[in-house]
Coordinates of C-alpha atoms in Angstrom, one line a residue:
X1267 CA 114.6 70.5 182.8
X1268 CA 117.4 68.1 182.0
X1269 CA 119.4 71.1 180.6
X1270 CA 119.1 72.9 184.0
X1271 CA 120.3 69.8 185.9
X1272 CA 123.3 69.5 183.6
X1273 CA 124.0 73.3 184.0
X1274 CA 123.7 72.9 187.8
X1275 CA 126.2 70.1 187.6
X1276 CA 128.6 72.3 185.6
X1277 CA 128.2 75.1 188.1
X1278 CA 129.0 72.8 191.0
X1279 CA 132.1 71.6 189.2
X1280 CA 133.3 75.1 188.5
X1281 CA 132.6 76.1 192.1
X1282 CA 134.7 73.2 193.4
X1283 CA 137.5 74.0 190.9
X1284 CA 137.5 77.6 192.0
X1285 CA 138.4 76.4 195.5
X1286 CA 140.8 73.7 194.4
X1287 CA 142.9 76.2 192.3
X1288 CA 142.9 78.9 195.0
X1289 CA 146.6 79.6 195.7
X1290 CA 146.1 82.5 198.1
X1291 CA 145.6 86.3 197.8
X1292 CA 148.0 88.4 195.8
X1293 CA 148.0 91.1 198.5
X1294 CA 148.0 94.0 196.0
X1295 CA 144.6 95.4 194.9
X1296 CA 142.8 92.6 196.7
X1297 CA 144.3 93.6 200.0
X1298 CA 142.6 97.0 199.7
X1299 CA 139.2 95.5 199.0
X1300 CA 139.5 93.1 202.0
X1301 CA 140.6 95.9 204.3
X1302 CA 137.6 98.1 203.4
X1303 CA 135.4 95.0 203.7
X1304 CA 136.6 94.7 207.4
X1305 CA 135.7 98.4 207.9
X1306 CA 132.2 97.7 206.5
X1307 CA 131.8 94.7 208.8
X1308 CA 132.9 96.8 211.8
X1309 CA 130.7 99.7 210.9
X1310 CA 133.7 102.0 210.4
X1311 CA 133.6 102.5 206.6
X1312 CA 134.0 106.0 205.3
X1313 CA 134.4 107.3 201.7
X1314 CA 138.0 108.4 201.1
X1315 CA 140.0 109.5 198.1
X1316 CA 140.9 106.0 197.0
X1317 CA 139.7 104.4 193.8
X1318 CA 139.4 101.0 195.5
X1319 CA 137.3 102.5 198.4
X1320 CA 134.5 103.4 196.0
X1321 CA 134.0 100.0 194.4
X1322 CA 131.1 99.1 196.7
X1323 CA 130.0 96.1 194.7
X1324 CA 133.1 94.3 196.0
X1325 CA 133.7 95.7 199.5
X1326 CA 130.1 95.6 200.8
X1327 CA 129.6 91.9 199.9
X1328 CA 133.0 91.1 201.5
X1329 CA 131.9 93.0 204.6
X1330 CA 128.7 91.0 204.7
X1331 CA 130.7 87.7 204.5
X1332 CA 133.1 88.8 207.2
X1333 CA 130.3 89.8 209.5
X1334 CA 128.2 86.7 208.9
X1335 CA 130.6 83.8 208.5
X1336 CA 134.2 85.1 209.3
X1337 CA 137.3 86.6 207.6
X1338 CA 139.1 83.4 206.5
X1339 CA 140.1 83.3 202.8
X1340 CA 138.0 80.2 202.0
X1341 CA 134.9 82.2 203.1
X1342 CA 135.8 85.5 201.3
X1343 CA 136.4 83.8 197.9
X1344 CA 132.7 82.7 197.8
X1345 CA 131.9 86.0 196.2
X1346 CA 134.2 85.8 193.2
X1347 CA 133.5 82.1 192.7
X1348 CA 129.8 82.8 192.7
X1349 CA 130.3 85.5 190.1
X1350 CA 132.1 83.0 187.8
X1351 CA 129.2 80.6 188.3
X1352 CA 126.8 83.4 187.6
X1353 CA 128.5 84.2 184.4
X1354 CA 128.0 80.6 183.2
X1355 CA 124.2 80.9 183.9
X1356 CA 124.1 84.2 182.0
X1357 CA 125.9 82.6 179.0
X1358 CA 123.3 79.9 179.1
X1359 CA 120.5 82.4 179.1
X1360 CA 122.1 84.2 176.1
X1361 CA 122.0 81.0 174.0
X1362 CA 119.1 79.1 175.5
X1363 CA 116.6 80.6 173.1
X1364 CA 118.7 79.5 170.2
X1365 CA 119.9 75.9 170.8
X1366 CA 120.7 74.8 174.4
X1367 CA 123.7 72.7 173.3
X1368 CA 125.2 75.9 171.7
X1369 CA 125.2 77.4 175.2
X1370 CA 127.5 74.5 176.4
X1371 CA 130.0 75.2 173.6
X1372 CA 130.1 78.9 174.7
X1373 CA 130.5 77.8 178.4
X1374 CA 133.3 75.5 177.3
X1375 CA 135.1 78.4 175.6
X1376 CA 134.6 80.6 178.6
X1377 CA 135.9 78.2 181.3
X1378 CA 138.8 77.2 179.1
X1379 CA 140.2 80.7 179.0
X1380 CA 143.4 80.8 181.1
X1381 CA 142.8 84.1 182.9
X1382 CA 139.2 83.3 183.7
X1383 CA 140.4 80.0 185.3
X1384 CA 143.2 81.7 187.2
X1385 CA 141.1 84.5 188.6
X1386 CA 138.0 82.4 189.4
X1387 CA 138.7 82.8 193.1
X1388 CA 140.6 86.1 193.2
X1389 CA 139.1 89.2 194.8
X1390 CA 139.5 91.6 191.8
X1391 CA 136.8 93.8 190.2
X1392 CA 137.2 92.5 186.7
X1393 CA 136.1 88.9 187.3
X1394 CA 133.4 90.0 189.8
X1395 CA 131.9 92.5 187.4
X1396 CA 131.8 90.0 184.5
X1397 CA 128.3 88.5 185.1
X1398 CA 126.7 92.0 185.4
X1399 CA 128.7 93.3 182.4
X1400 CA 127.5 90.4 180.3
X1401 CA 124.0 90.4 181.8
X1402 CA 123.4 94.0 180.5
X1403 CA 124.3 92.9 177.0
X1404 CA 122.2 89.7 177.0
X1405 CA 119.1 91.6 178.3
X1406 CA 119.8 94.3 175.7
X1407 CA 119.6 91.7 172.9
X1408 CA 116.3 90.3 174.1
X1409 CA 114.9 93.7 175.0
X1410 CA 111.8 93.2 172.8
X1411 CA 110.5 90.1 174.6
X1412 CA 109.3 91.6 177.9
X1413 CA 110.2 95.2 177.7
X1414 CA 109.4 96.4 181.3
X1415 CA 111.0 93.4 183.0
X1416 CA 114.1 93.6 180.7
X1417 CA 114.4 97.3 181.4
X1418 CA 114.5 96.5 185.1
X1419 CA 117.1 93.8 184.6
X1420 CA 119.2 95.9 182.3
X1421 CA 119.3 98.8 184.7
X1422 CA 120.1 96.5 187.7
X1423 CA 122.9 94.8 185.7
X1424 CA 124.5 98.1 184.5
X1425 CA 124.2 99.6 188.0
X1426 CA 125.8 96.6 189.8
X1427 CA 128.6 96.6 187.2
X1428 CA 129.2 100.3 187.8
X1429 CA 129.3 99.7 191.6
X1430 CA 132.0 97.1 191.1
X1431 CA 134.1 98.9 188.4
X1432 CA 133.7 101.7 186.0
X1433 CA 134.3 99.4 183.0
X1434 CA 130.7 99.6 182.0
X1435 CA 131.4 103.1 180.7
X1436 CA 133.0 101.5 177.7
X1437 CA 129.6 100.1 176.7
X1438 CA 127.8 103.5 176.6
X1439 CA 128.6 104.1 172.9
X1440 CA 127.2 100.6 172.1
X1441 CA 124.1 101.2 174.2
X1442 CA 123.6 104.5 172.3
X1443 CA 124.0 102.8 169.0
X1444 CA 121.3 100.3 169.8
X1445 CA 119.1 103.1 171.0
X1446 CA 119.5 105.0 167.7
X1447 CA 118.7 101.9 165.7
X1448 CA 115.6 101.4 167.7
X1449 CA 114.5 105.0 167.4
X1450 CA 115.0 104.9 163.6
X1451 CA 113.0 101.7 163.4
X1452 CA 110.5 102.9 165.9
X1453 CA 111.0 99.7 168.0
X1454 CA 111.2 98.9 171.8
X1455 CA 110.0 102.3 172.9
X1456 CA 108.7 101.0 176.2
X1457 CA 112.0 99.4 177.1
X1458 CA 114.0 102.6 176.6
X1459 CA 111.5 104.8 178.5
X1460 CA 111.7 102.5 181.5
X1461 CA 115.5 102.3 181.2
X1462 CA 115.8 106.1 181.2
X1463 CA 113.5 106.3 184.2
X1464 CA 115.4 103.7 186.3
X1465 CA 118.8 105.1 185.4
X1466 CA 117.7 108.6 186.3
X1467 CA 116.6 107.3 189.7
X1468 CA 119.9 105.4 190.3
X1469 CA 122.2 108.2 189.1
X1470 CA 120.3 110.8 191.1
X1471 CA 120.4 108.7 194.3
X1472 CA 124.1 107.8 193.7
X1473 CA 125.2 111.4 193.3
X1474 CA 123.0 112.5 196.2
X1475 CA 124.9 110.0 198.5
X1476 CA 128.2 111.4 197.5
X1477 CA 127.0 115.0 197.9
X1478 CA 125.7 114.1 201.4
X1479 CA 128.9 112.2 202.5
X1480 CA 131.6 114.3 200.8
X1481 CA 130.0 117.5 199.6
X1482 CA 131.0 116.7 196.1
X1483 CA 128.5 114.7 194.0
X1484 CA 131.2 113.9 191.4
X1485 CA 133.7 112.7 194.1
X1486 CA 134.1 109.3 192.5
X1487 CA 134.8 110.7 189.1
X1488 CA 137.5 112.9 190.5
X1489 CA 139.0 110.0 192.4
X1490 CA 139.0 107.9 189.3
X1491 CA 140.8 110.6 187.3
X1492 CA 143.3 111.1 190.1
X1493 CA 143.9 107.4 190.4
X1494 CA 144.6 106.9 186.7
X1495 CA 146.9 109.8 186.5
X1496 CA 149.0 108.7 189.4
X1497 CA 149.5 105.2 188.0
X1498 CA 152.9 104.2 186.7
X1499 CA 151.1 102.7 183.7
X1500 CA 149.6 105.9 182.6
X1501 CA 150.2 106.9 178.9
X1502 CA 148.8 110.4 178.8
X1503 CA 152.1 111.9 179.8
X1504 CA 154.2 109.7 177.4
X1505 CA 155.4 110.7 174.0
X1506 CA 153.9 109.1 170.9
X1507 CA 157.1 107.2 170.3
X1508 CA 156.9 105.7 173.8
X1509 CA 153.3 104.5 173.4
X1510 CA 153.7 103.3 169.8
X1511 CA 154.4 99.7 170.9
X1512 CA 151.3 99.8 173.1
X1513 CA 149.2 100.9 170.1
X1514 CA 150.7 98.4 167.6
X1515 CA 152.3 95.1 168.7
X1516 CA 151.2 95.5 172.3
X1517 CA 147.6 94.2 171.9
X1518 CA 148.8 91.3 169.7
X1519 CA 151.5 90.3 172.2
X1520 CA 148.9 90.5 175.0
X1521 CA 146.4 88.3 173.2
X1522 CA 149.0 85.7 172.3
X1523 CA 150.6 85.8 175.8
X1524 CA 147.4 85.4 177.7
X1525 CA 145.8 82.7 175.6
X1526 CA 142.9 85.1 174.6
X1527 CA 143.9 84.9 171.0
X1528 CA 142.0 81.6 170.7
X1529 CA 138.7 83.2 171.5
X1530 CA 139.4 86.3 169.4
X1531 CA 140.3 84.2 166.3
X1532 CA 137.0 82.2 166.6
X1533 CA 134.9 85.2 167.6
X1534 CA 135.8 87.4 164.7
X1535 CA 135.5 84.7 162.0
X1536 CA 131.9 85.5 161.2
X1537 CA 132.9 89.0 160.3
X1538 CA 135.5 87.8 157.7
X1539 CA 132.8 87.6 155.0
X1540 CA 130.2 89.9 153.6
X1541 CA 127.5 90.3 156.3
X1542 CA 124.4 92.4 156.7
X1543 CA 124.6 95.0 159.5
X1544 CA 121.8 93.7 161.6
X1545 CA 122.0 94.0 165.4
X1546 CA 118.9 91.9 165.7
X1547 CA 120.8 89.0 164.3
X1548 CA 122.2 86.8 167.1
X1549 CA 125.3 85.9 165.1
X1550 CA 126.1 89.5 164.0
X1551 CA 125.2 91.0 167.4
X1552 CA 127.8 89.0 169.3
X1553 CA 130.6 89.0 166.6
X1554 CA 130.2 92.8 166.1
X1555 CA 130.1 93.3 169.8
X1556 CA 133.4 91.3 170.2
X1557 CA 135.1 93.6 167.6
X1558 CA 133.7 96.7 169.3
X1559 CA 134.9 95.6 172.8
X1560 CA 138.4 94.8 171.5
X1561 CA 138.7 98.2 169.9
X1562 CA 137.5 100.2 172.9
X1563 CA 139.4 98.2 175.5
X1564 CA 142.7 98.3 173.5
X1565 CA 142.4 101.9 172.2
X1566 CA 139.7 103.6 174.3
X1567 CA 140.7 106.2 177.0
X1568 CA 140.2 105.8 180.7
X1569 CA 140.0 109.6 180.9
X1570 CA 137.7 112.2 179.4
X1571 CA 140.4 114.9 179.7
X1572 CA 143.4 113.1 178.3
X1573 CA 144.1 110.1 176.1
X1574 CA 145.0 107.5 178.7
X1575 CA 145.1 103.9 177.6
X1576 CA 144.3 100.9 179.7
X1577 CA 147.3 98.8 180.8
X1578 CA 147.6 95.5 178.9
X1579 CA 146.9 93.4 182.0
X1580 CA 145.0 90.2 181.1
X1581 CA 142.7 90.5 184.1
X1582 CA 141.4 93.9 183.0
X1583 CA 140.0 92.2 179.9
X1584 CA 138.1 89.5 181.8
X1585 CA 134.6 91.1 181.2
X1586 CA 134.9 90.7 177.5
X1587 CA 135.8 87.0 177.7
X1588 CA 132.2 85.6 177.8
X1589 CA 131.2 87.9 174.9
X1590 CA 134.1 86.3 172.9
X1591 CA 133.0 82.9 174.1
X1592 CA 129.5 83.3 172.8
X1593 CA 130.7 84.7 169.5
X1594 CA 133.1 81.8 169.2
X1595 CA 130.3 79.3 169.6
X1596 CA 128.6 81.0 166.7
X1597 CA 131.7 80.5 164.6
X1598 CA 132.2 76.9 165.5
X1599 CA 128.6 75.9 164.8
X1600 CA 127.9 77.9 161.6
X1601 CA 131.1 78.9 159.9
X1602 CA 133.7 76.2 160.3
X1603 CA 131.6 73.9 158.1
X1604 CA 132.8 76.0 155.2
X1605 CA 136.1 74.6 153.9
X1606 CA 137.7 78.0 153.1
X1607 CA 136.8 79.4 156.6
X1608 CA 138.4 76.4 158.3
X1609 CA 141.5 76.6 156.2
X1610 CA 141.9 80.3 156.9
X1611 CA 141.5 79.8 160.6
X1612 CA 144.0 76.9 160.5
X1613 CA 146.6 79.1 158.9
X1614 CA 145.9 81.9 161.5
X1615 CA 146.5 79.5 164.4
X1616 CA 149.7 78.0 162.8
X1617 CA 151.1 81.5 162.4
X1618 CA 150.0 82.4 166.0
X1619 CA 151.9 79.3 167.2
X1620 CA 155.0 80.3 165.3
X1621 CA 155.0 83.9 166.6
X1622 CA 154.2 82.7 170.1
X1623 CA 157.1 80.4 170.0
X1624 CA 159.4 83.3 169.0
X1625 CA 158.0 85.4 171.8
X1626 CA 158.1 82.6 174.4
X1627 CA 154.4 82.3 175.0
X1628 CA 153.3 79.2 177.0
X1629 CA 150.2 78.9 174.7
X1630 CA 152.1 78.2 171.5
X1631 CA 151.4 74.5 171.7
X1632 CA 147.6 75.1 172.0
X1633 CA 147.7 77.4 168.9
X1634 CA 149.7 74.8 166.9
X1635 CA 147.4 72.0 168.0
X1636 CA 144.3 74.0 167.0
X1637 CA 145.8 74.7 163.6
X1638 CA 146.6 71.0 163.1
X1639 CA 143.1 70.0 164.1
X1640 CA 141.6 72.5 161.6
X1641 CA 143.9 71.3 158.9
X1642 CA 142.8 67.7 159.5
X1643 CA 139.2 68.8 159.4
X1644 CA 139.8 70.5 156.0
X1645 CA 141.8 67.7 154.5
X1646 CA 139.8 64.7 155.8
X1647 CA 136.3 65.8 155.0
X1648 CA 134.7 62.5 156.2
X1649 CA 136.1 63.4 159.7
X1650 CA 132.9 63.6 161.8
X1651 CA 132.0 67.0 163.2
X1652 CA 131.6 65.2 166.5
X1653 CA 135.2 64.1 166.3
X1654 CA 136.2 67.7 165.6
X1655 CA 134.3 68.9 168.6
X1656 CA 135.9 66.3 170.8
X1657 CA 139.4 67.3 169.6
X1658 CA 138.5 71.0 170.2
X1659 CA 137.4 70.3 173.8
X1660 CA 140.5 68.3 174.6
X1661 CA 142.8 71.0 173.2
X1662 CA 141.1 73.8 175.0
X1663 CA 141.1 72.0 178.3
X1664 CA 144.8 71.4 178.3
X1665 CA 145.6 74.5 180.3
X1666 CA 142.8 74.2 182.9
X1667 CA 143.7 70.5 183.5
X1668 CA 147.4 71.4 183.8
X1669 CA 146.6 74.2 186.2
X1670 CA 144.4 71.9 188.2
X1671 CA 147.2 69.3 188.3
X1672 CA 149.6 71.9 189.8
X1673 CA 147.2 72.9 192.6
X1674 CA 149.0 72.9 195.9
X1675 CA 146.7 74.6 198.4
X1676 CA 149.5 76.9 199.3
X1677 CA 147.1 79.7 200.1
X1678 CA 145.2 77.6 202.6
X1679 CA 148.4 76.3 204.2
X1680 CA 149.8 79.9 204.5
X1681 CA 146.7 81.1 206.2
X1682 CA 146.5 78.2 208.6
X1683 CA 150.1 78.4 209.8
X1684 CA 150.2 82.2 210.1
X1685 CA 146.9 82.6 211.9
X1686 CA 148.1 79.9 214.4
X1687 CA 151.5 81.6 214.8
X1688 CA 150.0 85.0 215.4
X1689 CA 147.5 83.6 217.9
X1690 CA 149.9 81.5 220.0
X1691 CA 153.2 83.5 219.8
X1692 CA 153.9 85.5 223.0
X1693 CA 157.6 86.3 222.4
X1694 CA 159.1 89.3 220.6
X1695 CA 159.5 87.7 217.2
X1696 CA 160.5 88.5 213.6
X1697 CA 159.2 86.7 210.5
X1698 CA 161.4 86.9 207.5
X1699 CA 159.5 86.2 204.3
X1700 CA 158.8 87.4 200.7
X1701 CA 157.6 90.9 199.7
X1702 CA 154.1 89.7 198.9
X1703 CA 153.4 88.5 202.4
X1704 CA 155.2 91.5 203.9
X1705 CA 152.7 93.6 202.0
X1706 CA 149.6 91.6 203.2
X1707 CA 150.4 90.0 206.5
X1708 CA 148.0 92.3 208.3
X1709 CA 145.1 90.4 206.8
X1710 CA 146.0 87.3 208.9
X1711 CA 145.6 89.4 212.1
X1712 CA 142.3 90.9 210.8
X1713 CA 144.0 94.3 210.3
X1714 CA 144.6 94.7 214.0
X1715 CA 147.9 96.1 215.4
X1716 CA 150.7 93.7 216.1
X1717 CA 152.1 93.7 219.6
X1718 CA 154.9 91.2 219.6
X1719 CA 155.7 90.2 216.0
X1720 CA 157.1 91.9 213.0
X1721 CA 157.4 91.0 209.3
X1722 CA 160.4 91.9 207.1
X1723 CA 161.4 90.9 203.5
X1724 CA 164.4 88.8 202.7
X1725 CA 166.3 91.7 201.3
X1726 CA 165.6 94.1 204.2
X1727 CA 166.5 91.4 206.7
X1728 CA 170.1 91.7 205.7
X1729 CA 170.5 95.0 207.4
X1730 CA 168.6 94.4 210.7
X1731 CA 169.8 94.1 214.2
X1732 CA 168.4 90.7 215.4
X1733 CA 169.4 91.0 219.0
X1734 CA 166.1 92.8 219.9
X1735 CA 164.1 89.6 218.9
X1736 CA 163.7 86.6 221.0
X1737 CA 162.8 84.4 218.1
X1738 CA 163.4 84.6 214.3
X1739 CA 161.2 82.7 211.9
X1740 CA 161.6 82.0 208.3
X1741 CA 158.4 81.7 206.3
X1742 CA 158.7 80.4 202.7
X1743 CA 155.8 80.1 200.2
X1744 CA 157.3 79.0 196.9
X1745 CA 154.0 79.9 195.2
X1746 CA 154.6 83.5 196.1
X1747 CA 158.1 83.2 194.6
X1748 CA 156.5 82.2 191.3
X1749 CA 154.2 85.2 191.5
X1750 CA 157.1 87.6 192.2
X1751 CA 159.7 86.0 189.8
X1752 CA 160.7 88.4 187.1
X1753 CA 159.3 91.4 188.9
X1754 CA 162.8 92.7 190.0
X1755 CA 162.0 91.9 193.6
X1756 CA 164.8 90.2 195.6
X1757 CA 164.3 86.5 196.1
X1758 CA 166.4 84.2 198.3
X1759 CA 168.7 81.5 196.8
X1760 CA 167.7 77.9 196.6
X1761 CA 169.7 76.9 199.6
X1762 CA 167.6 78.9 202.0
X1763 CA 166.1 75.8 203.5
X1764 CA 169.5 74.8 204.8
X1765 CA 169.3 77.9 207.1
X1766 CA 166.4 76.5 209.1
X1767 CA 167.4 75.5 212.6
X1768 CA 164.0 73.9 213.5
X1769 CA 161.2 73.1 211.1
X1770 CA 157.8 73.9 212.5
X1771 CA 155.5 73.4 209.6
X1772 CA 156.0 72.1 206.0
X1773 CA 153.3 71.2 203.5
X1774 CA 153.3 71.5 199.8
X1775 CA 155.2 74.7 198.9
X1776 CA 154.8 76.3 202.4
X1777 CA 157.4 76.0 205.2
X1778 CA 157.7 77.8 208.6
X1779 CA 160.9 77.3 210.6
X1780 CA 163.1 78.9 213.2
X1781 CA 165.8 80.7 211.3
X1782 CA 169.6 81.0 211.5
X1783 CA 169.9 84.8 211.6
X1784 CA 173.5 84.8 210.6
X1785 CA 172.4 83.9 207.0
X1786 CA 170.9 87.3 206.6
X1787 CA 173.9 89.3 207.8
X1788 CA 176.3 90.5 205.2

């Protein structure tokens, strides 16, 4: 019972941290999900040819929150934050039957991952699908314990994941491998019979809904294909020479640049020795699964027709992070006690730090510190394992603590000031701001038409006729500048604050003021 109290405390801390580190919406993919959520709340939702429109595991919960408690951002992010907390409980369930304290090591690895931390309160399918993605794998490992119940849980987890994002498809070959092993060994027959029954019911019902609503039972599949082909990141239409970096140095660069390399190095360590292929072994199951997921995510195709690789966006790999975290806890507990293994991993991290420094990765210090800690552990054998664990925790928590230190609540301030401006403003006005807000400003008016206010980017403002506006506002959110920096989007110079005639609101990185329109004329 004490373990559950401690786990509840960790969950509460993570929930609070999710709110403290929320810096506002990106207004890219998340804007589409929120827009469809409003349609659900208003009873106007319809299936259309849009890949985001058919991820019901995101938009229907959002619609429920909008309907029940309101559309403000701090209410909508309850869903993604709950999914992060849910993932922590699933990780605990995966390791609880082994040793409970091992579960806390896995949780520590999970919450220390930079992308997990950054996306803990973002409305994106990858972080929201994670607990269901992991849940199906945990239940699959324990399928022999209560076969009918686990068949129900497995089917529900896989179904929910599919309703959020089609990433679960990458697990189908692994599921089939487990099925073949069980058939050969004549094990877990009841589990698989019930799984097949439940999945047939779900798939039939799902296809029937699409057939009834669109006349095409495979409407979502066709939408997915069309969406991937139209993406600027598609590779199916590129030459081999163009995609060669994506196949070779690309994955390594992504792992080092996102901080995921730490988990990968630990997770694959158990496979660096002669091991028996036994998917009933906890250690082998999660380490082998880590390797499998890295291969299919890096080199698998998002299309059944063409070879179309996934983009190397860190957020798209969020579902595999807890798997890597569990496998990493296996490595730390059972394999680092061996001198050669620790020395090997120390060298790997030192090399990663050197390469990262050359490539400009912000995680180079973490890699070098981990390498130094492992060298000390090898050279000073009397060094207590508890001291090693303490050092590991401190190093892994460097990024989350630094991220928390930089929290500025800019997302909350942006929403407060803009909703107030839109509600009170009665004059014909223009708001000059960054491209990110121009793209998503409709959210702050609950996607209703604007009657007396327009938004324009800094760049486009240079060519406008300002005489038709009674008031001109300048809205600056420096956090958005950080998100857009390096994207090729025009950003104003540092002296933009000097162009404010009258400051209306300023807090943290957010500022609203009446603007000097002559600054934007060229």
